[in-house]
Amino acid sequence: MSVEDLHLNLRNLQESDYPQLKRLMDGIYDDIGGAWPEHTINRLIAEFPDGQIVIEDGERLVGVALTALVDYDAFSNPHKYDDLIGQREIILNKEDGDALYGLDVLIDVDYRGYRLGRRLYEARKDLCRSMNLRSILAGGRIPQYHEYAAELSPSEYIDKVERREIHDPILSFQLANGFLVKRLLRQYLPEDEDSQGYATLLEWSNILFEPAERVLESRKTMIRVGAVQWQMRKFDSVESVLQQVEYYVDALSDYQSDFAVFPELFNTPLIGLLEDQSDPVRCIRYLAGFTERFKQEISRMAVAYNINIVAGSMVEIGDDNELYNVTYLCHRDGEIDRQAKLHITPQERRDWIIKGGDELAVFETDAGRIGMLICYDVEFPELSRLLADQDMDILMVPFWTDTKNSYLRVRNCAQARAIENECYVVVCGSVGNLPSIESLDIQYAQSAVFSPSDFSFPHDAVMAETTPNTEMIMFSDLDLERLKVVRSEGSVTNLKDRRKDLFELRLRDWSWKSGSRQD
């Protein structure tokens, strides 16, 4: 049969299909009893019509997938096939079940080689997602096992199939379709002599599943990020800087952004209020004196304009009287989180005596889990990987660079972090020239949003970017569900495929320095 002769159609099973279904089942299951009785199939269609899927070629039934609803907790544990069957061979479909159970997948022998089984499995997965069910479970026969039973235990046989040293027509197919072996089932179908009564309990997990009790409190999955490519300009007062910040917050809020992101050390022009700028340390400590006011005012804006604000970064005087470069996350509910810069550049260390922080965290928001790394920190891949291990969705990177090569270090490293950690990365910088202020002569920036590099994202993995060296705002809509899919089913799965048997990464506990660690 040539491909040109096929006229395939996917639809739900109907009662009138039973004669053709019986023909298929009798031919394929001749060794374990043949077809289900007609009343069994009709009852299953009546109770769960969406779960019974067929492929027809013209008017000929060539593929069938039969499915029931079950309780996940009951059927993700050891069970037998008979646990699915009630009196008079009625399949026990549970109307309020939270998982699908794959009963049968049948392909007409004349139509094998066209991947129709894969098409039926994909239809089941789509159904599972659309119904917000936890997973698809299946008891899988291992019909080739009888050929190896004398030399291999069932577990050894399954291991060899998983390593593709043995091909099993059912288990190999299920593994190729994303199912994982959860456990070995004994006496699952005693009359199955080829499998010697054994079966595998297989599971495909719905990574988009949301428990019913979380529906009202579940976070958004499509979010909007707005970034401000900030112009460094001369300011006459603190009020004029805050007025400019509020102008942008207002504008981003008008476009229903969930986040507003500002650059690193965006309020540094306030150093220009000092007449004597000869001492860099005195200048930066003077700037740090405004930080508490900025933090409180920007938090007020976050609440008033209903937007989460990543407040660039500012210089903070710590309890130890040391200087730190800190970014603040001002939530729209009034909460404030902080993340200090961990790696300090030679210039910051030499001219300003700034010290690196000790803590690293992912912050839960109403629009995803975010991490924050300030400029130089994104050039150290270990930090982003530690955040990815805490299920980070978006990495915010406020930066400040003077030349294009300096900027490209940040940009290229940030894009690598998005790819290797399968997350979004937002980089936001400042532009403009201020020759009257020491250490603030020139700026170079092109703010951008980067994505993982896979089919569901832009071909160059750039979601949005600004015009270089121009004051402007930038927006990007980020789909958090796509991150779940790429992490589980992407062309490559970087996070899943790490060789943790060879290496590990962990953050040392420095809480003893502040006296917060409990021994």
Coordinates of C-alpha atoms in Angstrom, one line a residue:
M1 CA 0.0 0.0 0.0
S2 CA 1.5 3.4 -1.0
V3 CA 1.3 6.5 1.2
E4 CA -0.6 8.3 -1.6
D5 CA -3.5 5.8 -1.1
L6 CA -4.0 6.6 2.6
H7 CA -6.9 8.8 3.7
L8 CA -6.4 8.8 7.5
N9 CA -8.8 10.3 10.0
L10 CA -8.6 10.5 13.8
R11 CA -11.9 10.4 15.7
N12 CA -13.7 8.8 18.7
L13 CA -14.9 5.2 18.7
Q14 CA -18.6 4.7 18.0
E15 CA -20.9 1.7 18.9
S16 CA -21.3 1.0 15.2
D17 CA -17.5 0.3 15.0
Y18 CA -17.7 -2.8 17.1
P19 CA -17.6 -5.4 14.2
Q20 CA -14.4 -3.9 12.9
L21 CA -13.0 -3.5 16.4
K22 CA -13.7 -7.2 17.1
R23 CA -11.9 -8.2 13.9
L24 CA -8.8 -6.2 15.1
M25 CA -8.8 -7.6 18.6
D26 CA -9.4 -11.2 17.6
G27 CA -6.5 -11.1 15.2
I28 CA -4.1 -9.4 17.6
Y29 CA -5.1 -10.9 21.0
D30 CA -5.8 -14.5 19.8
D31 CA -3.4 -15.7 22.5
I32 CA -5.2 -14.0 25.4
G33 CA -8.8 -14.4 24.6
G34 CA -9.5 -12.1 21.7
A35 CA -12.0 -9.2 21.7
W36 CA -13.9 -7.6 24.5
P37 CA -17.6 -8.4 24.4
E38 CA -19.8 -5.8 22.7
H39 CA -21.5 -4.7 25.9
T40 CA -18.1 -4.0 27.5
I41 CA -17.1 -1.7 24.6
N42 CA -20.5 0.1 24.5
R43 CA -20.4 0.7 28.2
L44 CA -16.9 2.2 27.9
I45 CA -18.0 4.5 25.1
A46 CA -21.0 5.6 27.1
E47 CA -19.0 6.4 30.2
F48 CA -15.8 7.9 28.6
P49 CA -16.3 8.7 24.9
D50 CA -13.3 11.0 24.7
G51 CA -11.0 8.3 25.8
Q52 CA -11.8 5.9 23.0
I53 CA -9.8 7.0 19.9
V54 CA -9.6 5.4 16.5
I55 CA -7.8 6.0 13.2
E56 CA -9.8 5.1 10.0
D57 CA -8.6 4.9 6.5
G58 CA -11.7 5.7 4.5
E59 CA -14.3 3.5 6.2
R60 CA -11.8 0.9 7.5
L61 CA -10.8 0.9 11.1
V62 CA -7.0 0.6 11.2
G63 CA -6.0 1.7 14.7
V64 CA -7.7 1.9 18.1
A65 CA -6.7 3.2 21.6
L66 CA -9.0 2.2 24.5
T67 CA -8.6 4.2 27.7
A68 CA -10.2 4.4 31.2
L69 CA -10.2 7.0 33.9
V70 CA -8.6 5.7 37.2
D71 CA -7.4 7.0 40.6
Y72 CA -3.7 7.6 40.3
D73 CA -2.9 6.5 43.9
A74 CA -4.6 3.2 43.4
F75 CA -3.1 2.3 40.0
S76 CA 0.4 3.8 40.4
N77 CA 0.9 1.0 42.9
P78 CA 1.1 -2.8 42.3
H79 CA -2.2 -4.1 40.8
K80 CA -3.5 -6.7 38.4
Y81 CA -5.4 -6.4 35.2
D82 CA -8.5 -7.8 37.0
D83 CA -8.5 -4.7 39.2
L84 CA -9.8 -2.8 36.2
I85 CA -12.6 -5.2 35.5
G86 CA -15.9 -5.6 37.3
Q87 CA -18.8 -8.1 37.0
R88 CA -19.8 -9.1 33.5
E89 CA -16.5 -7.8 32.1
I90 CA -17.4 -4.2 32.7
I91 CA -14.3 -1.9 32.6
L92 CA -14.2 0.1 35.9
N93 CA -14.0 3.6 34.5
K94 CA -13.9 6.1 37.4
E95 CA -15.7 9.3 36.3
D96 CA -13.7 11.5 38.7
G97 CA -10.3 9.8 38.2
D98 CA -7.2 11.9 38.0
A99 CA -5.2 9.7 35.6
L100 CA -5.7 7.9 32.3
Y101 CA -5.2 4.1 32.1
G102 CA -4.1 2.8 28.7
L103 CA -6.1 -0.4 28.1
D104 CA -5.2 -1.4 24.5
V105 CA -3.6 0.1 21.5
L106 CA -4.2 -1.9 18.3
I107 CA -2.9 -1.4 14.8
D108 CA -4.1 -3.3 11.8
V109 CA -1.2 -5.5 10.5
D110 CA -1.6 -4.1 7.0
Y111 CA -0.9 -0.6 8.4
R112 CA 2.2 -1.1 10.5
G113 CA 5.1 1.0 9.6
Y114 CA 3.1 4.2 9.3
R115 CA 3.6 5.2 13.0
L116 CA -0.1 5.1 13.7
G117 CA 0.6 3.9 17.2
R118 CA 2.6 7.0 17.9
R119 CA -0.3 9.1 16.5
L120 CA -2.7 7.4 19.0
Y121 CA -0.3 7.9 21.9
E122 CA 0.0 11.6 21.1
A123 CA -3.8 11.9 21.0
R124 CA -3.9 10.3 24.5
K125 CA -1.3 12.7 25.7
D126 CA -3.3 15.7 24.3
L127 CA -6.4 14.3 26.1
C128 CA -4.5 14.0 29.3
R129 CA -3.3 17.6 29.1
S130 CA -6.7 19.0 28.1
M131 CA -8.4 17.2 31.0
N132 CA -5.7 18.4 33.5
L133 CA -5.0 14.8 34.6
R134 CA -1.9 13.7 36.5
S135 CA -0.6 11.1 34.1
I136 CA -1.2 8.2 31.8
L137 CA -0.6 4.8 33.4
A138 CA -0.4 1.4 31.6
G139 CA 0.3 -2.2 32.4
G140 CA 2.6 -3.2 29.6
R141 CA 3.0 -6.8 28.5
I142 CA 6.5 -8.1 27.7
P143 CA 5.7 -10.7 25.1
Q144 CA 9.3 -11.5 24.1
Y145 CA 10.2 -12.4 27.7
H146 CA 9.5 -16.1 27.3
E147 CA 12.5 -16.3 24.9
Y148 CA 14.8 -15.1 27.6
A149 CA 13.2 -16.4 30.7
A150 CA 15.7 -19.2 31.2
E151 CA 18.7 -16.8 31.4
L152 CA 17.2 -13.5 32.5
S153 CA 15.0 -12.4 35.4
P154 CA 12.1 -10.1 34.4
S155 CA 14.1 -7.1 35.9
E156 CA 17.2 -8.0 33.9
Y157 CA 15.1 -8.4 30.7
I158 CA 13.5 -4.9 31.2
D159 CA 16.9 -3.4 31.8
K160 CA 18.2 -4.8 28.6
V161 CA 15.2 -3.6 26.7
E162 CA 15.7 -0.1 28.2
R163 CA 19.4 -0.2 27.0
R164 CA 18.2 -1.4 23.6
E165 CA 20.1 -4.7 23.8
I166 CA 16.8 -6.5 23.3
H167 CA 13.8 -5.3 21.3
D168 CA 10.4 -6.0 22.8
P169 CA 7.5 -5.0 20.5
I170 CA 5.4 -3.5 23.3
L171 CA 7.9 -2.2 25.9
S172 CA 10.3 -0.8 23.3
F173 CA 7.5 1.1 21.7
Q174 CA 6.2 2.5 25.0
L175 CA 9.7 3.6 26.0
A176 CA 10.1 5.4 22.7
N177 CA 6.9 7.3 23.3
G178 CA 8.1 8.9 26.6
F179 CA 6.8 6.3 29.1
L180 CA 9.0 5.3 32.0
V181 CA 9.0 1.9 33.8
K182 CA 7.7 2.6 37.3
R183 CA 7.8 -1.0 38.6
L184 CA 7.4 -4.7 37.7
L185 CA 3.9 -6.2 38.1
R186 CA 3.7 -9.8 39.0
Q187 CA 0.7 -12.0 37.9
Y188 CA -0.7 -9.0 36.1
L189 CA -2.3 -11.2 33.4
P190 CA -1.7 -14.8 34.3
E191 CA -3.0 -16.2 31.0
D192 CA -0.3 -14.2 29.2
E193 CA 2.2 -17.1 28.7
D194 CA 4.5 -15.1 26.4
S195 CA 5.1 -12.6 29.2
Q196 CA 4.9 -15.4 31.8
G197 CA 2.3 -13.3 33.7
Y198 CA 4.7 -10.3 34.2
A199 CA 4.1 -6.8 33.0
T200 CA 5.7 -3.3 33.5
L201 CA 3.8 -0.5 35.1
L202 CA 4.5 2.4 32.8
E203 CA 3.8 6.1 33.4
W204 CA 3.8 9.2 31.3
S205 CA 3.6 12.3 33.5
N206 CA 1.7 15.3 32.5
I207 CA 4.1 18.1 33.4
L208 CA 1.3 20.7 33.0
F209 CA -0.9 19.1 35.6
E210 CA -2.3 21.5 38.2
P211 CA -4.0 19.9 41.3
A212 CA -7.6 21.0 41.7
E213 CA -7.0 22.6 45.1
R214 CA -4.5 24.9 43.5
V215 CA -6.6 26.1 40.6
L216 CA -7.7 29.3 42.3
E217 CA -4.2 30.1 43.6
S218 CA -2.2 29.0 40.6
R219 CA 0.2 31.5 39.2
K220 CA 0.0 33.0 35.7
T221 CA 1.7 31.0 32.9
M222 CA 1.8 33.8 30.3
I223 CA 3.6 36.8 31.7
R224 CA 4.9 40.1 30.3
V225 CA 8.3 41.6 31.2
G226 CA 9.1 45.2 30.6
A227 CA 12.7 46.5 30.7
V228 CA 13.9 50.1 30.9
Q229 CA 17.1 50.9 28.9
W230 CA 17.9 53.8 31.1
Q231 CA 19.6 57.0 30.0
M232 CA 22.3 58.2 32.4
R233 CA 21.7 61.9 32.7
K234 CA 22.5 64.8 35.0
F235 CA 19.9 65.1 37.8
D236 CA 19.4 68.1 40.1
S237 CA 17.8 66.2 42.9
V238 CA 16.7 62.8 44.3
E239 CA 13.1 63.7 43.5
S240 CA 13.9 64.1 39.8
V241 CA 15.4 60.6 39.6
L242 CA 12.4 59.1 41.4
Q243 CA 10.1 61.1 39.1
Q244 CA 11.8 59.5 36.1
V245 CA 11.6 56.0 37.6
E246 CA 7.9 56.5 38.3
Y247 CA 7.3 57.7 34.7
Y248 CA 8.7 54.4 33.4
V249 CA 6.9 52.3 36.0
D250 CA 3.6 54.0 35.0
A251 CA 4.3 53.4 31.3
L252 CA 5.1 49.7 31.8
S253 CA 2.0 49.3 34.0
D254 CA -0.2 50.8 31.3
Y255 CA 1.0 47.9 29.0
Q256 CA 0.0 45.4 31.7
S257 CA 3.5 44.3 32.4
D258 CA 4.0 41.8 35.3
F259 CA 7.6 43.0 35.8
A260 CA 9.5 46.2 35.3
V261 CA 13.3 45.8 35.2
F262 CA 15.9 48.6 35.7
P263 CA 19.7 48.6 35.1
E264 CA 22.5 48.2 37.6
L265 CA 23.4 51.3 39.6
F266 CA 20.9 53.4 37.7
N267 CA 20.8 56.2 40.3
T268 CA 24.6 56.7 40.2
P269 CA 24.3 60.2 38.5
L270 CA 23.3 61.4 42.0
I271 CA 27.0 61.5 42.7
G272 CA 26.9 64.7 40.7
L273 CA 25.3 66.4 43.6
L274 CA 28.6 66.3 45.4
E275 CA 30.9 69.2 44.7
D276 CA 34.0 67.3 45.6
Q277 CA 34.3 64.0 43.8
S278 CA 38.0 63.4 44.4
D279 CA 37.5 60.5 46.8
P280 CA 35.7 57.6 45.1
V281 CA 34.9 55.8 48.3
R282 CA 33.3 59.0 49.8
C283 CA 31.3 59.4 46.6
I284 CA 29.9 55.8 46.6
R285 CA 29.1 56.0 50.4
Y286 CA 27.3 59.3 49.7
L287 CA 25.2 57.5 47.0
A288 CA 24.5 54.7 49.4
G289 CA 22.8 57.2 51.7
F290 CA 19.9 57.4 49.2
T291 CA 19.2 53.7 48.9
E292 CA 16.7 53.2 51.7
R293 CA 14.5 56.0 50.3
F294 CA 14.7 54.6 46.8
K295 CA 13.8 51.2 48.1
Q296 CA 10.8 52.4 49.9
E297 CA 9.6 54.7 47.1
I298 CA 10.0 52.0 44.4
S299 CA 8.1 49.5 46.7
R300 CA 5.3 52.1 46.9
M301 CA 5.3 52.3 43.1
A302 CA 5.1 48.5 42.8
V303 CA 2.0 48.4 44.9
A304 CA 0.4 51.6 43.4
Y305 CA 0.9 50.5 39.8
N306 CA 0.3 46.8 40.4
I307 CA 3.7 45.6 38.9
N308 CA 6.7 43.7 40.3
I309 CA 9.8 45.8 40.0
V310 CA 13.4 44.6 39.8
A311 CA 14.9 47.8 41.0
G312 CA 18.2 47.6 39.1
S313 CA 20.8 47.7 41.7
M314 CA 21.9 50.2 44.4
V315 CA 24.8 50.5 46.8
E316 CA 23.8 49.4 50.3
I317 CA 25.7 49.9 53.6
G318 CA 25.5 46.6 55.4
D319 CA 25.2 45.9 59.1
D320 CA 28.9 45.4 59.1
N321 CA 29.4 48.9 57.6
E322 CA 30.7 47.3 54.4
L323 CA 29.4 48.4 51.0
Y324 CA 27.4 46.0 48.8
N325 CA 25.9 46.2 45.3
V326 CA 22.3 45.0 45.8
T327 CA 19.2 44.5 43.6
Y328 CA 15.8 44.6 45.2
L329 CA 12.7 42.8 44.0
C330 CA 9.7 45.0 45.0
H331 CA 6.6 42.8 44.8
R332 CA 3.3 44.3 44.0
D333 CA 1.9 43.0 47.3
G334 CA 4.5 45.2 49.2
E335 CA 7.0 42.5 50.0
I336 CA 10.7 43.3 49.3
D337 CA 13.4 40.8 48.5
R338 CA 17.1 41.5 48.0
Q339 CA 20.0 39.8 46.2
A340 CA 23.6 41.1 46.6
K341 CA 26.1 40.9 43.8
L342 CA 28.4 38.0 44.6
H343 CA 31.3 38.6 42.3
I344 CA 32.8 42.1 42.4
T345 CA 34.6 43.5 39.5
P346 CA 38.2 44.7 39.9
Q347 CA 37.0 48.3 39.4
E348 CA 34.3 48.1 42.1
R349 CA 36.7 46.4 44.5
R350 CA 39.6 48.9 43.8
D351 CA 37.8 52.2 43.5
W352 CA 34.7 51.8 45.7
I353 CA 35.8 49.0 48.2
I354 CA 32.6 47.1 47.5
K355 CA 32.3 43.6 49.0
G356 CA 30.6 40.5 47.5
G357 CA 27.5 39.0 49.2
D358 CA 27.1 35.4 50.5
E359 CA 23.6 34.3 49.7
L360 CA 21.8 33.2 46.5
A361 CA 18.1 32.5 46.2
V362 CA 15.1 32.0 43.9
F363 CA 12.2 34.3 44.6
E364 CA 8.6 33.2 44.3
T365 CA 6.3 35.8 42.6
D366 CA 2.8 35.8 41.3
A367 CA 4.2 35.5 37.8
G368 CA 6.9 32.9 38.1
R369 CA 10.0 32.0 40.0
I370 CA 12.8 34.4 39.4
G371 CA 16.5 34.7 40.1
M372 CA 18.5 37.9 40.0
L373 CA 22.2 38.1 39.1
I374 CA 23.9 41.5 38.8
C375 CA 26.1 42.0 35.7
Y376 CA 29.4 40.2 36.3
D377 CA 27.6 37.4 38.2
V378 CA 26.1 36.1 35.0
E379 CA 29.6 35.3 33.7
F380 CA 29.9 32.6 36.4
P381 CA 27.7 29.6 35.2
E382 CA 27.6 28.0 38.6
L383 CA 25.3 30.6 40.0
S384 CA 22.7 30.2 37.3
R385 CA 22.9 26.4 37.6
L386 CA 22.2 26.6 41.4
L387 CA 19.2 28.8 40.7
A388 CA 18.0 26.4 38.0
D389 CA 18.2 23.6 40.5
Q390 CA 15.6 25.6 42.5
D391 CA 13.2 25.6 39.5
M392 CA 13.9 29.2 38.3
D393 CA 11.8 30.3 35.4
I394 CA 13.3 33.8 34.7
L395 CA 16.8 35.1 35.4
M396 CA 16.9 38.9 35.7
V397 CA 20.3 40.5 35.0
P398 CA 20.6 44.3 35.6
F399 CA 24.0 45.3 34.1
W400 CA 26.2 48.3 33.6
T401 CA 28.9 48.2 30.9
D402 CA 31.0 50.9 29.3
T403 CA 32.2 49.4 26.1
K404 CA 30.8 47.0 23.5
N405 CA 33.3 44.2 24.3
S406 CA 32.3 44.5 28.0
Y407 CA 28.6 44.4 27.0
L408 CA 29.2 41.3 24.8
R409 CA 30.7 39.4 27.7
V410 CA 27.5 39.9 29.6
R411 CA 25.2 39.3 26.6
N412 CA 26.9 36.1 25.4
C413 CA 27.1 34.6 28.9
A414 CA 23.5 35.5 29.6
Q415 CA 22.4 33.7 26.4
A416 CA 24.4 30.7 27.3
R417 CA 22.7 30.7 30.7
A418 CA 19.3 30.6 29.0
I419 CA 20.2 27.7 26.8
E420 CA 22.0 25.5 29.4
N421 CA 19.4 26.1 32.2
E422 CA 16.3 26.1 29.9
C423 CA 15.0 29.4 31.3
Y424 CA 14.3 32.9 30.2
V425 CA 17.0 35.6 30.8
V426 CA 16.4 39.3 30.8
V427 CA 19.4 41.6 30.6
C428 CA 18.8 45.3 31.2
G429 CA 21.4 48.1 30.9
S430 CA 22.0 51.8 30.8
V431 CA 23.1 54.2 28.1
G432 CA 24.4 57.8 27.8
N433 CA 27.5 59.8 28.7
L434 CA 28.3 61.7 31.9
P435 CA 31.8 63.2 31.6
S436 CA 31.3 65.3 34.7
I437 CA 31.1 62.3 37.0
E438 CA 34.2 60.2 37.8
S439 CA 33.9 56.5 36.7
L440 CA 30.7 57.3 34.9
D441 CA 32.0 58.6 31.6
I442 CA 30.4 56.3 29.0
Q443 CA 27.8 53.5 28.7
Y444 CA 27.0 50.8 26.2
A445 CA 23.9 48.7 26.3
Q446 CA 21.5 46.7 24.2
S447 CA 18.9 45.2 26.6
A448 CA 17.4 41.9 25.5
V449 CA 15.4 38.8 26.5
F450 CA 16.8 35.4 25.7
S451 CA 15.1 32.0 25.6
P452 CA 16.1 28.3 25.4
S453 CA 17.2 27.3 21.9
D454 CA 14.5 24.9 20.6
F455 CA 11.6 24.7 18.1
S456 CA 9.0 26.5 20.3
F457 CA 11.2 29.6 20.7
P458 CA 12.6 32.1 18.2
H459 CA 15.2 30.6 15.8
D460 CA 17.9 32.8 17.3
A461 CA 16.7 32.3 20.9
V462 CA 16.2 36.1 21.2
M463 CA 12.7 37.0 22.3
A464 CA 13.2 40.8 22.2
E465 CA 15.9 43.4 22.1
T466 CA 16.3 47.1 22.1
T467 CA 18.1 49.5 19.8
P468 CA 21.7 49.8 21.1
N469 CA 22.6 52.9 23.0
T470 CA 19.1 54.4 22.9
E471 CA 16.9 55.2 25.8
M472 CA 13.7 53.1 25.4
I473 CA 11.5 50.5 26.9
M474 CA 11.2 46.9 25.8
F475 CA 8.5 44.3 26.2
S476 CA 8.4 40.5 25.9
D477 CA 5.7 38.0 26.6
L478 CA 7.0 34.8 28.2
D479 CA 5.2 31.5 28.2
L480 CA 6.2 29.6 31.3
E481 CA 4.4 26.4 30.1
R482 CA 6.9 26.2 27.2
L483 CA 9.7 25.9 29.7
K484 CA 8.0 22.9 31.3
V485 CA 7.7 21.3 27.9
V486 CA 11.2 22.0 26.7
R487 CA 12.7 20.7 30.0
S488 CA 10.8 17.4 29.6
E489 CA 10.4 16.9 25.9
G490 CA 12.8 19.2 24.1
S491 CA 15.2 18.3 21.3
V492 CA 17.8 18.3 24.0
T493 CA 17.1 18.3 27.8
N494 CA 20.1 19.9 29.4
L495 CA 18.9 19.8 33.0
K496 CA 17.7 16.2 32.8
D497 CA 20.8 14.9 31.1
R498 CA 23.5 16.2 33.5
R499 CA 25.9 13.5 34.7
K500 CA 25.2 13.8 38.4
D501 CA 27.0 10.5 38.8
L502 CA 30.2 12.3 37.8
F503 CA 29.8 15.8 39.3
E504 CA 27.7 17.8 41.7
L505 CA 27.2 21.5 42.5
R506 CA 26.2 23.0 45.8
L507 CA 26.2 26.3 47.6
R508 CA 28.2 26.4 50.8
D509 CA 26.3 27.5 54.0
W510 CA 27.7 30.9 55.1
S511 CA 24.8 31.7 57.5
W512 CA 27.1 31.3 60.4
K513 CA 28.6 34.7 59.5
S514 CA 25.3 36.4 60.4
G515 CA 24.5 34.0 63.3
S516 CA 21.4 32.7 61.6
R517 CA 22.5 29.1 61.2
Q518 CA 21.0 26.6 63.7
D519 CA 23.4 23.8 64.7

